[in-house]
Structure formats: C-alpha cells, structure tokens
Amino acid sequence: MRAQPFVSLDDIRTASTRIAGRVSQTPMVHSAALEEQAGVAVYLKLEHHQTTGSFKLRGATNALLSLSPTERARGVVAASTGNHGRALAYAAQAEGALATICMSRLVPENKVLEIRRLGAEVRIVGTSQDEAQTEVDRLVAEKGMIMVPPFDHPAVIAGQGTLGLDILEQVPEAETVLVPLSGGGLAAGVAAAIKGLKPKTRIIGLTMERGAAMKASLDAGRPVLVEELPSLADSLGGGIGLDNALTLAMCRDLLDDVILLSEEEIAVGMRHAYAVEREIVEGAGAVGIAALLSGRVTSGGPIVTILSGRNVDMILHRRIINGTASLVPEGTA
Ligand SMILES: *Cc1c(COP(=O)(O)O)cnc(C)c1O
C-alpha cells in the first residue's frame, strides 16, 4: 500500500477500469418534484440499484482486485454495519476468496442473513463498530487474514470515487453533489473525483443528527468517539476510527458543508422516495432527498443527489411509508 495521504483522480480512474464489468452502471434520473421544491434541476443517482443494493460493491471490488493472489488466498475480513460486509462477501465470492464479516448486535437481522447467504462467515461481537473491529484485528493477527476496512483505505476510497466519475459523465453540468456521509469513504472518493475534474462543484455531506461521528470529528479537528444510537439511517452509524488516516483529512479538505438530518426528516425523505419517485431506499440513501425537502440545501443547481442504498427491513419500510413507525427503532426513544 502506498503511503500517500490522498487518493488521486488517477487512482480513481485506475479503479474504474479495474472494476468495469464487475459492478453495475446505475441510472441517473431527473426529479420533477424535487426540482419544483428546490427551484433548480435535481437528478437522482440511483446507486441503490447497484448489485448488493449499495455503492459499497465499488470499493470492496477494487480492494479485492488490488490484492496479490497469495493475499487473496488468506481470506479477507472486515467489520461492517451491513452494506460493506455484503459487498465484500459478494466481491470475495465472485473472485473465489473467503470473506469473514464481523458486526455488532445493532445490525438488523435481514442484513446478517443476506451476508451469510453470500457465502461469508459472520461473527457477531459487542454493541459497537469498535468492538467488532477488535475481533477483526484479532483475526488479522492470529489467522493472517487481510483486512478490508469499510472506508479508511485507499483502494476502498478510490473504488467509491468511481461513482463520482459516473456522476459527471451522466450530468456534466452538475454544480452541487449531495453525498451521504458516515466514515467518509464515499464522500472522500466522490469529492476527489469530482473536484479533480471540476473543482468548483460543491460537495455536501449529509448525515443524521444521532451519532454523527464524522461531523463531530471535523468540528474537533481530530477523530472523536460519539455514542452510537440507533437511527433510521443505520448504514450511517459507527465511528470513524481514532486512528483515522485518510477520510477525515479528505473530508476536511474536500467537503464544502455537512448537513445533519433529524429522524423525522429522514422518514419524510424515505416516504418521498417511495410515494413520488417510486424508489425503495434505506434511511441512509434518503438523506439527500430529506435535505432538499427540508429546504436546507442552499447552493446552486443542477444538483445531483446520491441514493446510496436500499437494504432496509421491508416491514420497517412499510411502517415508515404508512406513517405508523415510531421514528426511532424500538426501545431507544
Ligand atoms: C456505507 C454507506 C454510506 C456511508 O458511506 P461512508 O463511506 O461510510 O461515508 C451511505 N449510505 C449507505 C447505503 C451505505 O451503505
């Protein structure tokens, strides 16, 4: 692995060539309803239609294909709130490698089952991403497995950045891009790609009020721990790692703003996605729509918003659509 602090546009172009044919090319559609709301053209990047249901297949595939055959044979391991684990399991199986996925007990059951179905071994450890990570470190030290982290890794960031290349290819006139933000691999990669090609484009990170580790870390100027709280945007949960090497610095340098969304706003975003755009998205995938509907995106258009994932428990989804769900998962309000 190179020691360079940043992932470059060249790295992202290399990743794009490497993963071509192994990930889907997802559609970009115009939203008349959101254009009316925002007063500027709004496009939805339907990345929740990506194979495995989220953009995470881009980073996982690029990381796996960057390994030597001997490294691949040792097996890959990761801690994941779900979508990264799913993506790594899929990517590993596609290349004939074994994946072991460690996750906390807060991860929804549907995600656990689907990862097992993809041929990976799942280990459930503790109640936080950090505890799951401790198990990963043990498997790396004791069994020699190769860790593929969910965001703070150059090949993962470069893989997620390929989404930025696709966005500018589909909407070259984009002025503002709305990116769901958790550990920052997606935002760092997309921002590096888009700012590398078109520096004046504004990149805005979107996350939930409940436990926004990257926002707290940007404010503090160093990685900080936040209490993990259940959220409708469960894919945005988890810390950024106290030893964060890449994504905090990249988000600090490349993001123009970070907007925090309430649980109510995220629910409204999911409802709009379904009822108006006819799309099933998980909470994390709806934060861009939520920010537009709440009127808090003030920068100019055309605006592209990334619908990042669709892996939501369908019973919860139905309750949100019907307006009968308590907005915070049970037992935590
Ligand atoms: C992982 C994930 C995010 C956040 O990506 P980061 O690289 O951790 O910032 C957003 N949406 C979905 C659906 C995800 O799975």
mmCIF file of C-alpha atoms and ligand atoms in Angstrom:
data_model
loop_
_atom_site.group_PDB
_atom_site.id
_atom_site.type_symbol
_atom_site.label_atom_id
_atom_site.label_comp_id
_atom_site.label_asym_id
_atom_site.label_seq_id
_atom_site.Cartn_x
_atom_site.Cartn_y
_atom_site.Cartn_z
ATOM 1 C CA MET A 1 0.000 0.000 0.000
ATOM 2 C CA ARG A 2 1.296 3.457 -0.831
ATOM 3 C CA ALA A 3 1.921 5.974 1.918
ATOM 4 C CA GLN A 4 0.433 8.926 0.051
ATOM 5 C CA PRO A 5 -2.084 10.752 2.216
ATOM 6 C CA PHE A 6 -4.652 11.323 -0.505
ATOM 7 C CA VAL A 7 -6.414 9.315 -3.140
ATOM 8 C CA SER A 8 -5.924 10.981 -6.515
ATOM 9 C CA LEU A 9 -8.057 11.297 -9.618
ATOM 10 C CA ASP A 10 -5.612 8.890 -11.322
ATOM 11 C CA ASP A 11 -6.188 6.264 -8.605
ATOM 12 C CA ILE A 12 -9.926 6.602 -9.178
ATOM 13 C CA ARG A 13 -9.569 6.272 -12.951
ATOM 14 C CA THR A 14 -7.469 3.124 -12.435
ATOM 15 C CA ALA A 15 -10.138 1.750 -10.098
ATOM 16 C CA SER A 16 -12.822 2.494 -12.661
ATOM 17 C CA THR A 17 -11.009 0.435 -15.305
ATOM 18 C CA ARG A 18 -10.303 -2.369 -12.817
ATOM 19 C CA ILE A 19 -13.895 -2.827 -11.623
ATOM 20 C CA ALA A 20 -15.570 -2.291 -15.010
ATOM 21 C CA GLY A 21 -17.848 -5.233 -15.797
ATOM 22 C CA ARG A 22 -17.911 -6.318 -12.150
ATOM 23 C CA VAL A 23 -20.270 -3.566 -10.935
ATOM 24 C CA SER A 24 -23.478 -2.253 -12.476
ATOM 25 C CA GLN A 25 -23.827 1.049 -14.278
ATOM 26 C CA THR A 26 -26.699 2.607 -12.357
ATOM 27 C CA PRO A 27 -29.248 5.033 -13.840
ATOM 28 C CA MET A 28 -29.440 8.797 -13.334
ATOM 29 C CA VAL A 29 -32.952 10.249 -13.437
ATOM 30 C CA HIS A 30 -34.388 13.754 -13.292
ATOM 31 C CA SER A 31 -36.834 14.503 -10.465
ATOM 32 C CA ALA A 32 -39.569 16.940 -11.451
ATOM 33 C CA ALA A 33 -40.977 17.019 -7.900
ATOM 34 C CA LEU A 34 -37.635 17.858 -6.278
ATOM 35 C CA GLU A 35 -36.858 20.405 -8.988
ATOM 36 C CA GLU A 36 -40.108 22.160 -8.101
ATOM 37 C CA GLN A 37 -39.107 22.100 -4.426
ATOM 38 C CA ALA A 38 -35.503 23.280 -4.945
ATOM 39 C CA GLY A 39 -36.046 25.721 -7.814
ATOM 40 C CA VAL A 40 -33.114 24.179 -9.719
ATOM 41 C CA ALA A 41 -32.692 20.956 -11.722
ATOM 42 C CA VAL A 42 -32.363 17.909 -9.441
ATOM 43 C CA TYR A 43 -31.103 14.494 -10.532
ATOM 44 C CA LEU A 44 -31.150 11.244 -8.573
ATOM 45 C CA LYS A 45 -28.225 8.857 -8.975
ATOM 46 C CA LEU A 46 -29.951 5.524 -8.446
ATOM 47 C CA GLU A 47 -26.965 3.771 -6.902
ATOM 48 C CA HIS A 48 -29.276 1.772 -4.631
ATOM 49 C CA HIS A 49 -29.837 -0.323 -7.772
ATOM 50 C CA GLN A 50 -26.167 -1.340 -7.589
ATOM 51 C CA THR A 51 -25.511 -5.106 -7.234
ATOM 52 C CA THR A 52 -25.756 -5.963 -3.466
ATOM 53 C CA GLY A 53 -28.014 -2.900 -3.009
ATOM 54 C CA SER A 54 -25.393 -0.242 -2.309
ATOM 55 C CA PHE A 55 -22.374 1.579 -3.758
ATOM 56 C CA LYS A 56 -20.118 -0.374 -1.368
ATOM 57 C CA LEU A 57 -19.538 -3.006 -4.062
ATOM 58 C CA ARG A 58 -17.328 -0.480 -5.875
ATOM 59 C CA GLY A 59 -14.828 -0.085 -3.032
ATOM 60 C CA ALA A 60 -14.900 -3.738 -1.967
ATOM 61 C CA THR A 61 -14.332 -4.964 -5.529
ATOM 62 C CA ASN A 62 -11.473 -2.530 -6.108
ATOM 63 C CA ALA A 63 -9.837 -3.527 -2.800
ATOM 64 C CA LEU A 64 -10.161 -7.254 -3.571
ATOM 65 C CA LEU A 65 -8.792 -6.905 -7.102
ATOM 66 C CA SER A 66 -5.847 -4.889 -5.731
ATOM 67 C CA LEU A 67 -4.642 -7.891 -3.663
ATOM 68 C CA SER A 68 -1.985 -10.321 -4.863
ATOM 69 C CA PRO A 69 -3.116 -13.951 -5.377
ATOM 70 C CA THR A 70 -1.333 -15.025 -2.153
ATOM 71 C CA GLU A 71 -3.056 -12.277 -0.158
ATOM 72 C CA ARG A 72 -6.408 -13.236 -1.630
ATOM 73 C CA ALA A 73 -5.846 -16.870 -0.624
ATOM 74 C CA ARG A 74 -5.516 -15.865 3.063
ATOM 75 C CA GLY A 75 -9.117 -14.610 3.042
ATOM 76 C CA VAL A 76 -10.482 -11.141 3.676
ATOM 77 C CA VAL A 77 -12.082 -9.828 6.868
ATOM 78 C CA ALA A 78 -13.998 -6.679 7.757
ATOM 79 C CA ALA A 79 -16.150 -5.085 10.431
ATOM 80 C CA SER A 80 -19.359 -3.821 8.898
ATOM 81 C CA THR A 81 -22.744 -2.331 9.717
ATOM 82 C CA GLY A 82 -24.064 -4.373 6.823
ATOM 83 C CA ASN A 83 -23.595 -2.994 3.345
ATOM 84 C CA HIS A 84 -19.794 -3.191 3.300
ATOM 85 C CA GLY A 85 -19.984 -6.729 4.617
ATOM 86 C CA ARG A 86 -22.489 -7.669 1.933
ATOM 87 C CA ALA A 87 -20.365 -6.079 -0.764
ATOM 88 C CA LEU A 88 -17.153 -7.720 0.416
ATOM 89 C CA ALA A 89 -18.887 -11.095 0.692
ATOM 90 C CA TYR A 90 -20.166 -10.748 -2.878
ATOM 91 C CA ALA A 91 -16.835 -9.499 -4.250
ATOM 92 C CA ALA A 92 -14.923 -12.285 -2.481
ATOM 93 C CA GLN A 93 -17.268 -14.975 -3.731
ATOM 94 C CA ALA A 94 -17.028 -13.569 -7.278
ATOM 95 C CA GLU A 95 -13.225 -13.983 -7.117
ATOM 96 C CA GLY A 96 -13.261 -17.324 -5.295
ATOM 97 C CA ALA A 97 -11.946 -15.916 -1.981
ATOM 98 C CA LEU A 98 -13.320 -16.443 1.565
ATOM 99 C CA ALA A 99 -14.721 -13.438 3.468
ATOM 100 C CA THR A 100 -15.258 -13.222 7.235
ATOM 101 C CA ILE A 101 -17.533 -10.377 8.366
ATOM 102 C CA CYS A 102 -17.620 -9.076 11.975
ATOM 103 C CA MET A 103 -20.506 -6.864 13.095
ATOM 104 C CA SER A 104 -22.207 -5.520 16.212
ATOM 105 C CA ARG A 105 -25.530 -6.717 17.634
ATOM 106 C CA LEU A 106 -27.177 -3.430 16.495
ATOM 107 C CA VAL A 107 -27.071 -4.580 12.876
ATOM 108 C CA PRO A 108 -30.547 -5.573 11.560
ATOM 109 C CA GLU A 109 -31.162 -9.309 11.180
ATOM 110 C CA ASN A 110 -32.026 -9.091 7.451
ATOM 111 C CA LYS A 111 -28.529 -7.823 6.693
ATOM 112 C CA VAL A 112 -26.885 -10.622 8.681
ATOM 113 C CA LEU A 113 -28.848 -13.324 6.851
ATOM 114 C CA GLU A 114 -28.099 -11.892 3.455
ATOM 115 C CA ILE A 115 -24.366 -11.781 4.131
ATOM 116 C CA ARG A 116 -24.407 -15.449 5.204
ATOM 117 C CA ARG A 117 -26.306 -16.279 2.022
ATOM 118 C CA LEU A 118 -23.476 -14.697 0.011
ATOM 119 C CA GLY A 119 -21.116 -17.347 1.377
ATOM 120 C CA ALA A 120 -19.338 -15.295 4.031
ATOM 121 C CA GLU A 121 -18.767 -16.288 7.652
ATOM 122 C CA VAL A 122 -20.470 -13.799 10.016
ATOM 123 C CA ARG A 123 -19.207 -13.084 13.549
ATOM 124 C CA ILE A 124 -21.459 -11.008 15.822
ATOM 125 C CA VAL A 125 -19.441 -9.210 18.500
ATOM 126 C CA GLY A 126 -20.366 -6.483 21.021
ATOM 127 C CA THR A 127 -22.640 -3.482 20.566
ATOM 128 C CA SER A 128 -20.450 -1.104 18.614
ATOM 129 C CA GLN A 129 -18.454 -0.936 15.440
ATOM 130 C CA ASP A 130 -15.314 -0.506 17.540
ATOM 131 C CA GLU A 131 -15.855 -3.832 19.353
ATOM 132 C CA ALA A 132 -16.423 -5.610 16.031
ATOM 133 C CA GLN A 133 -13.183 -4.060 14.834
ATOM 134 C CA THR A 134 -11.295 -5.590 17.783
ATOM 135 C CA GLU A 135 -12.342 -9.047 16.535
ATOM 136 C CA VAL A 136 -11.118 -8.142 13.039
ATOM 137 C CA ASP A 137 -7.729 -7.141 14.470
ATOM 138 C CA ARG A 138 -7.544 -10.489 16.288
ATOM 139 C CA LEU A 139 -8.277 -12.471 13.091
ATOM 140 C CA VAL A 140 -5.643 -10.477 11.214
ATOM 141 C CA ALA A 141 -3.049 -11.062 13.964
ATOM 142 C CA GLU A 142 -3.863 -14.716 14.704
ATOM 143 C CA LYS A 143 -5.053 -16.113 11.354
ATOM 144 C CA GLY A 144 -3.292 -13.844 8.885
ATOM 145 C CA MET A 145 -6.498 -12.673 7.219
ATOM 146 C CA ILE A 146 -6.386 -9.488 5.129
ATOM 147 C CA MET A 147 -8.457 -6.627 6.497
ATOM 148 C CA VAL A 148 -10.579 -4.644 4.055
ATOM 149 C CA PRO A 149 -11.953 -1.743 6.109
ATOM 150 C CA PRO A 150 -15.290 -0.143 5.163
ATOM 151 C CA PHE A 151 -13.935 3.334 4.391
ATOM 152 C CA ASP A 152 -10.448 4.289 5.640
ATOM 153 C CA HIS A 153 -8.421 2.530 2.939
ATOM 154 C CA PRO A 154 -7.022 3.940 -0.346
ATOM 155 C CA ALA A 155 -8.422 1.196 -2.604
ATOM 156 C CA VAL A 156 -11.853 1.439 -0.978
ATOM 157 C CA ILE A 157 -11.948 5.232 -1.309
ATOM 158 C CA ALA A 158 -10.788 5.016 -4.944
ATOM 159 C CA GLY A 159 -13.493 2.433 -5.657
ATOM 160 C CA GLN A 160 -16.229 4.614 -4.141
ATOM 161 C CA GLY A 161 -14.776 7.541 -6.128
ATOM 162 C CA THR A 162 -15.712 5.813 -9.379
ATOM 163 C CA LEU A 163 -19.266 6.883 -8.561
ATOM 164 C CA GLY A 164 -18.074 10.492 -8.879
ATOM 165 C CA LEU A 165 -16.723 9.806 -12.377
ATOM 166 C CA ASP A 166 -20.073 8.286 -13.366
ATOM 167 C CA ILE A 167 -21.982 11.276 -11.981
ATOM 168 C CA LEU A 168 -20.039 13.803 -14.051
ATOM 169 C CA GLU A 169 -20.373 11.616 -17.120
ATOM 170 C CA GLN A 170 -24.156 11.498 -16.689
ATOM 171 C CA VAL A 171 -24.657 15.125 -15.557
ATOM 172 C CA PRO A 172 -21.590 17.124 -16.708
ATOM 173 C CA GLU A 173 -23.296 20.391 -15.741
ATOM 174 C CA ALA A 174 -23.715 19.389 -12.060
ATOM 175 C CA GLU A 175 -22.873 22.242 -9.679
ATOM 176 C CA THR A 176 -23.752 20.592 -6.368
ATOM 177 C CA VAL A 177 -23.500 16.932 -5.370
ATOM 178 C CA LEU A 178 -25.196 15.626 -2.206
ATOM 179 C CA VAL A 179 -23.390 12.660 -0.641
ATOM 180 C CA PRO A 180 -24.496 10.517 2.334
ATOM 181 C CA LEU A 181 -21.709 10.669 4.946
ATOM 182 C CA SER A 182 -20.628 8.222 7.635
ATOM 183 C CA GLY A 183 -16.999 7.077 7.726
ATOM 184 C CA GLY A 184 -16.421 9.276 4.707
ATOM 185 C CA GLY A 185 -15.136 6.791 2.134
ATOM 186 C CA LEU A 186 -17.931 7.632 -0.277
ATOM 187 C CA ALA A 187 -17.697 11.385 0.277
ATOM 188 C CA ALA A 188 -13.879 11.423 0.077
ATOM 189 C CA GLY A 189 -13.811 9.349 -3.117
ATOM 190 C CA VAL A 190 -16.652 11.163 -4.861
ATOM 191 C CA ALA A 191 -15.238 14.560 -3.877
ATOM 192 C CA ALA A 192 -11.716 13.640 -5.057
ATOM 193 C CA ALA A 193 -13.098 12.513 -8.430
ATOM 194 C CA ILE A 194 -15.438 15.436 -8.977
ATOM 195 C CA LYS A 195 -13.163 18.192 -7.640
ATOM 196 C CA GLY A 196 -10.303 16.673 -9.656
ATOM 197 C CA LEU A 197 -12.332 17.114 -12.839
ATOM 198 C CA LYS A 198 -14.403 20.170 -11.979
ATOM 199 C CA PRO A 199 -13.008 21.969 -8.907
ATOM 200 C CA LYS A 200 -15.862 24.447 -8.464
ATOM 201 C CA THR A 201 -18.500 21.744 -7.925
ATOM 202 C CA ARG A 202 -19.843 21.892 -4.383
ATOM 203 C CA ILE A 203 -19.836 18.610 -2.466
ATOM 204 C CA ILE A 204 -22.121 18.474 0.556
ATOM 205 C CA GLY A 205 -22.044 15.649 3.107
ATOM 206 C CA LEU A 206 -25.346 14.535 4.650
ATOM 207 C CA THR A 207 -25.724 12.600 7.848
ATOM 208 C CA MET A 208 -28.055 12.054 10.785
ATOM 209 C CA GLU A 209 -28.149 14.086 14.000
ATOM 210 C CA ARG A 210 -27.994 10.898 16.075
ATOM 211 C CA GLY A 211 -24.326 9.959 16.470
ATOM 212 C CA ALA A 212 -22.639 11.761 13.574
ATOM 213 C CA ALA A 213 -19.002 10.812 14.196
ATOM 214 C CA MET A 214 -17.512 12.483 11.102
ATOM 215 C CA LYS A 215 -19.270 15.790 11.786
ATOM 216 C CA ALA A 216 -18.075 15.750 15.423
ATOM 217 C CA SER A 217 -14.546 14.888 14.264
ATOM 218 C CA LEU A 218 -14.498 17.655 11.638
ATOM 219 C CA ASP A 219 -15.614 20.127 14.324
ATOM 220 C CA ALA A 220 -12.974 18.876 16.789
ATOM 221 C CA GLY A 221 -10.204 18.745 14.175
ATOM 222 C CA ARG A 222 -9.344 15.161 15.194
ATOM 223 C CA PRO A 223 -11.141 11.789 15.306
ATOM 224 C CA VAL A 224 -13.550 11.672 18.248
ATOM 225 C CA LEU A 225 -15.809 8.941 19.622
ATOM 226 C CA VAL A 226 -19.549 9.555 19.692
ATOM 227 C CA GLU A 227 -22.208 7.442 21.353
ATOM 228 C CA GLU A 228 -23.763 5.072 18.805
ATOM 229 C CA LEU A 229 -27.533 5.498 18.690
ATOM 230 C CA PRO A 230 -29.991 3.523 16.576
ATOM 231 C CA SER A 231 -31.229 5.577 13.612
ATOM 232 C CA LEU A 232 -33.400 5.073 10.546
ATOM 233 C CA ALA A 233 -30.133 5.735 8.702
ATOM 234 C CA ASP A 234 -28.459 2.695 10.311
ATOM 235 C CA SER A 235 -25.888 2.482 7.486
ATOM 236 C CA LEU A 236 -24.557 5.857 8.639
ATOM 237 C CA GLY A 237 -23.800 4.574 12.170
ATOM 238 C CA GLY A 238 -20.369 3.793 13.610
ATOM 239 C CA GLY A 239 -17.234 5.755 14.419
ATOM 240 C CA ILE A 240 -14.555 6.956 12.028
ATOM 241 C CA GLY A 241 -11.715 5.216 13.935
ATOM 242 C CA LEU A 242 -9.459 7.043 16.397
ATOM 243 C CA ASP A 243 -6.529 6.201 14.124
ATOM 244 C CA ASN A 244 -8.294 7.566 11.021
ATOM 245 C CA ALA A 245 -5.635 8.025 8.335
ATOM 246 C CA LEU A 246 -7.393 9.274 5.209
ATOM 247 C CA THR A 247 -11.087 10.061 5.244
ATOM 248 C CA LEU A 248 -11.105 12.744 7.959
ATOM 249 C CA ALA A 249 -8.384 14.759 6.208
ATOM 250 C CA MET A 250 -10.017 14.288 2.816
ATOM 251 C CA CYS A 251 -13.465 15.280 4.083
ATOM 252 C CA ARG A 252 -11.951 18.300 5.828
ATOM 253 C CA ASP A 253 -10.240 19.436 2.616
ATOM 254 C CA LEU A 254 -12.854 18.469 0.030
ATOM 255 C CA LEU A 255 -16.329 18.865 1.547
ATOM 256 C CA ASP A 256 -17.963 22.290 1.299
ATOM 257 C CA ASP A 257 -20.549 21.644 4.010
ATOM 258 C CA VAL A 258 -22.139 18.961 6.187
ATOM 259 C CA ILE A 259 -25.893 18.951 6.847
ATOM 260 C CA LEU A 260 -27.424 16.978 9.748
ATOM 261 C CA LEU A 261 -30.900 15.424 9.358
ATOM 262 C CA SER A 262 -33.388 14.517 12.083
ATOM 263 C CA GLU A 263 -35.096 11.117 12.203
ATOM 264 C CA GLU A 264 -38.342 12.796 11.140
ATOM 265 C CA GLU A 265 -36.653 14.390 8.110
ATOM 266 C CA ILE A 266 -35.097 11.055 7.101
ATOM 267 C CA ALA A 267 -38.525 9.382 7.320
ATOM 268 C CA VAL A 268 -40.003 12.112 5.115
ATOM 269 C CA GLY A 269 -37.173 11.506 2.623
ATOM 270 C CA MET A 270 -37.870 7.755 2.507
ATOM 271 C CA ARG A 271 -41.589 8.408 2.075
ATOM 272 C CA HIS A 272 -40.972 10.839 -0.793
ATOM 273 C CA ALA A 273 -38.579 8.390 -2.467
ATOM 274 C CA TYR A 274 -41.274 5.721 -2.397
ATOM 275 C CA ALA A 275 -44.503 7.648 -2.990
ATOM 276 C CA VAL A 276 -43.233 10.185 -5.526
ATOM 277 C CA GLU A 277 -40.049 8.788 -7.105
ATOM 278 C CA ARG A 278 -41.236 5.154 -6.856
ATOM 279 C CA GLU A 279 -37.972 4.050 -5.262
ATOM 280 C CA ILE A 280 -37.358 1.883 -2.188
ATOM 281 C CA VAL A 281 -34.390 3.373 -0.343
ATOM 282 C CA GLU A 282 -32.993 2.813 3.123
ATOM 283 C CA GLY A 283 -32.640 5.734 5.550
ATOM 284 C CA ALA A 284 -29.009 6.399 4.626
ATOM 285 C CA GLY A 285 -29.987 6.536 0.960
ATOM 286 C CA ALA A 286 -32.739 9.085 1.597
ATOM 287 C CA VAL A 287 -30.718 11.818 3.353
ATOM 288 C CA GLY A 288 -30.157 13.811 0.143
ATOM 289 C CA ILE A 289 -33.860 13.889 -0.643
ATOM 290 C CA ALA A 290 -34.504 14.712 3.037
ATOM 291 C CA ALA A 291 -32.131 17.686 2.889
ATOM 292 C CA LEU A 292 -33.761 19.000 -0.299
ATOM 293 C CA LEU A 293 -37.268 18.635 1.140
ATOM 294 C CA SER A 294 -36.264 20.373 4.374
ATOM 295 C CA GLY A 295 -35.107 23.360 2.287
ATOM 296 C CA ARG A 296 -31.613 23.310 3.763
ATOM 297 C CA VAL A 297 -29.649 22.865 0.535
ATOM 298 C CA THR A 298 -28.939 26.451 -0.469
ATOM 299 C CA SER A 299 -26.199 26.007 -3.077
ATOM 300 C CA GLY A 300 -26.892 26.208 -6.784
ATOM 301 C CA GLY A 301 -28.032 23.663 -9.310
ATOM 302 C CA PRO A 302 -28.058 21.462 -11.176
ATOM 303 C CA ILE A 303 -27.981 19.264 -8.076
ATOM 304 C CA VAL A 304 -27.208 15.544 -8.092
ATOM 305 C CA THR A 305 -28.162 13.523 -5.026
ATOM 306 C CA ILE A 306 -26.858 10.009 -4.457
ATOM 307 C CA LEU A 307 -29.394 7.370 -3.407
ATOM 308 C CA SER A 308 -26.717 5.197 -1.806
ATOM 309 C CA GLY A 309 -28.546 2.041 -0.714
ATOM 310 C CA ARG A 310 -31.778 0.101 -0.498
ATOM 311 C CA ASN A 311 -31.087 -2.518 2.170
ATOM 312 C CA VAL A 312 -33.895 -1.710 4.564
ATOM 313 C CA ASP A 313 -36.012 -4.176 6.520
ATOM 314 C CA MET A 314 -39.213 -4.194 4.446
ATOM 315 C CA ILE A 315 -41.503 -4.363 7.493
ATOM 316 C CA LEU A 316 -39.895 -1.220 8.890
ATOM 317 C CA HIS A 317 -40.050 0.367 5.441
ATOM 318 C CA ARG A 318 -43.786 -0.290 5.161
ATOM 319 C CA ARG A 319 -44.400 1.183 8.617
ATOM 320 C CA ILE A 320 -42.479 4.326 7.657
ATOM 321 C CA ILE A 321 -44.387 4.663 4.386
ATOM 322 C CA ASN A 322 -47.674 4.239 6.253
ATOM 323 C CA GLY A 323 -46.563 6.776 8.833
ATOM 324 C CA THR A 324 -47.079 4.249 11.646
ATOM 325 C CA ALA A 325 -43.457 3.602 12.598
ATOM 326 C CA SER A 326 -42.087 5.164 15.718
ATOM 327 C CA LEU A 327 -39.309 7.178 14.136
ATOM 328 C CA VAL A 328 -36.648 5.770 16.375
ATOM 329 C CA PRO A 329 -36.197 1.981 16.482
ATOM 330 C CA GLU A 330 -37.942 0.351 19.455
ATOM 331 C CA GLY A 331 -36.653 0.700 22.995
ATOM 332 C CA THR A 332 -34.438 3.667 22.275
ATOM 333 C CA ALA A 333 -36.690 6.716 22.143
HETATM 334 C C1 LIG B 1 -21.765 2.963 3.938
HETATM 335 C C2 LIG B 1 -22.929 3.705 3.484
HETATM 336 C C3 LIG B 1 -22.951 5.114 3.480
HETATM 337 C C4 LIG B 1 -21.814 5.951 4.025
HETATM 338 O O1 LIG B 1 -20.577 5.695 3.397
HETATM 339 P P1 LIG B 1 -19.207 6.103 4.094
HETATM 340 O O2 LIG B 1 -18.160 5.787 3.120
HETATM 341 O O3 LIG B 1 -19.083 5.280 5.356
HETATM 342 O O4 LIG B 1 -19.295 7.543 4.453
HETATM 343 C C5 LIG B 1 -24.072 5.737 2.959
HETATM 344 N N1 LIG B 1 -25.135 5.039 2.500
HETATM 345 C C6 LIG B 1 -25.158 3.702 2.504
HETATM 346 C C7 LIG B 1 -26.354 2.995 1.983
HETATM 347 C C8 LIG B 1 -24.051 2.975 2.987
HETATM 348 O O5 LIG B 1 -24.082 1.642 2.979
#
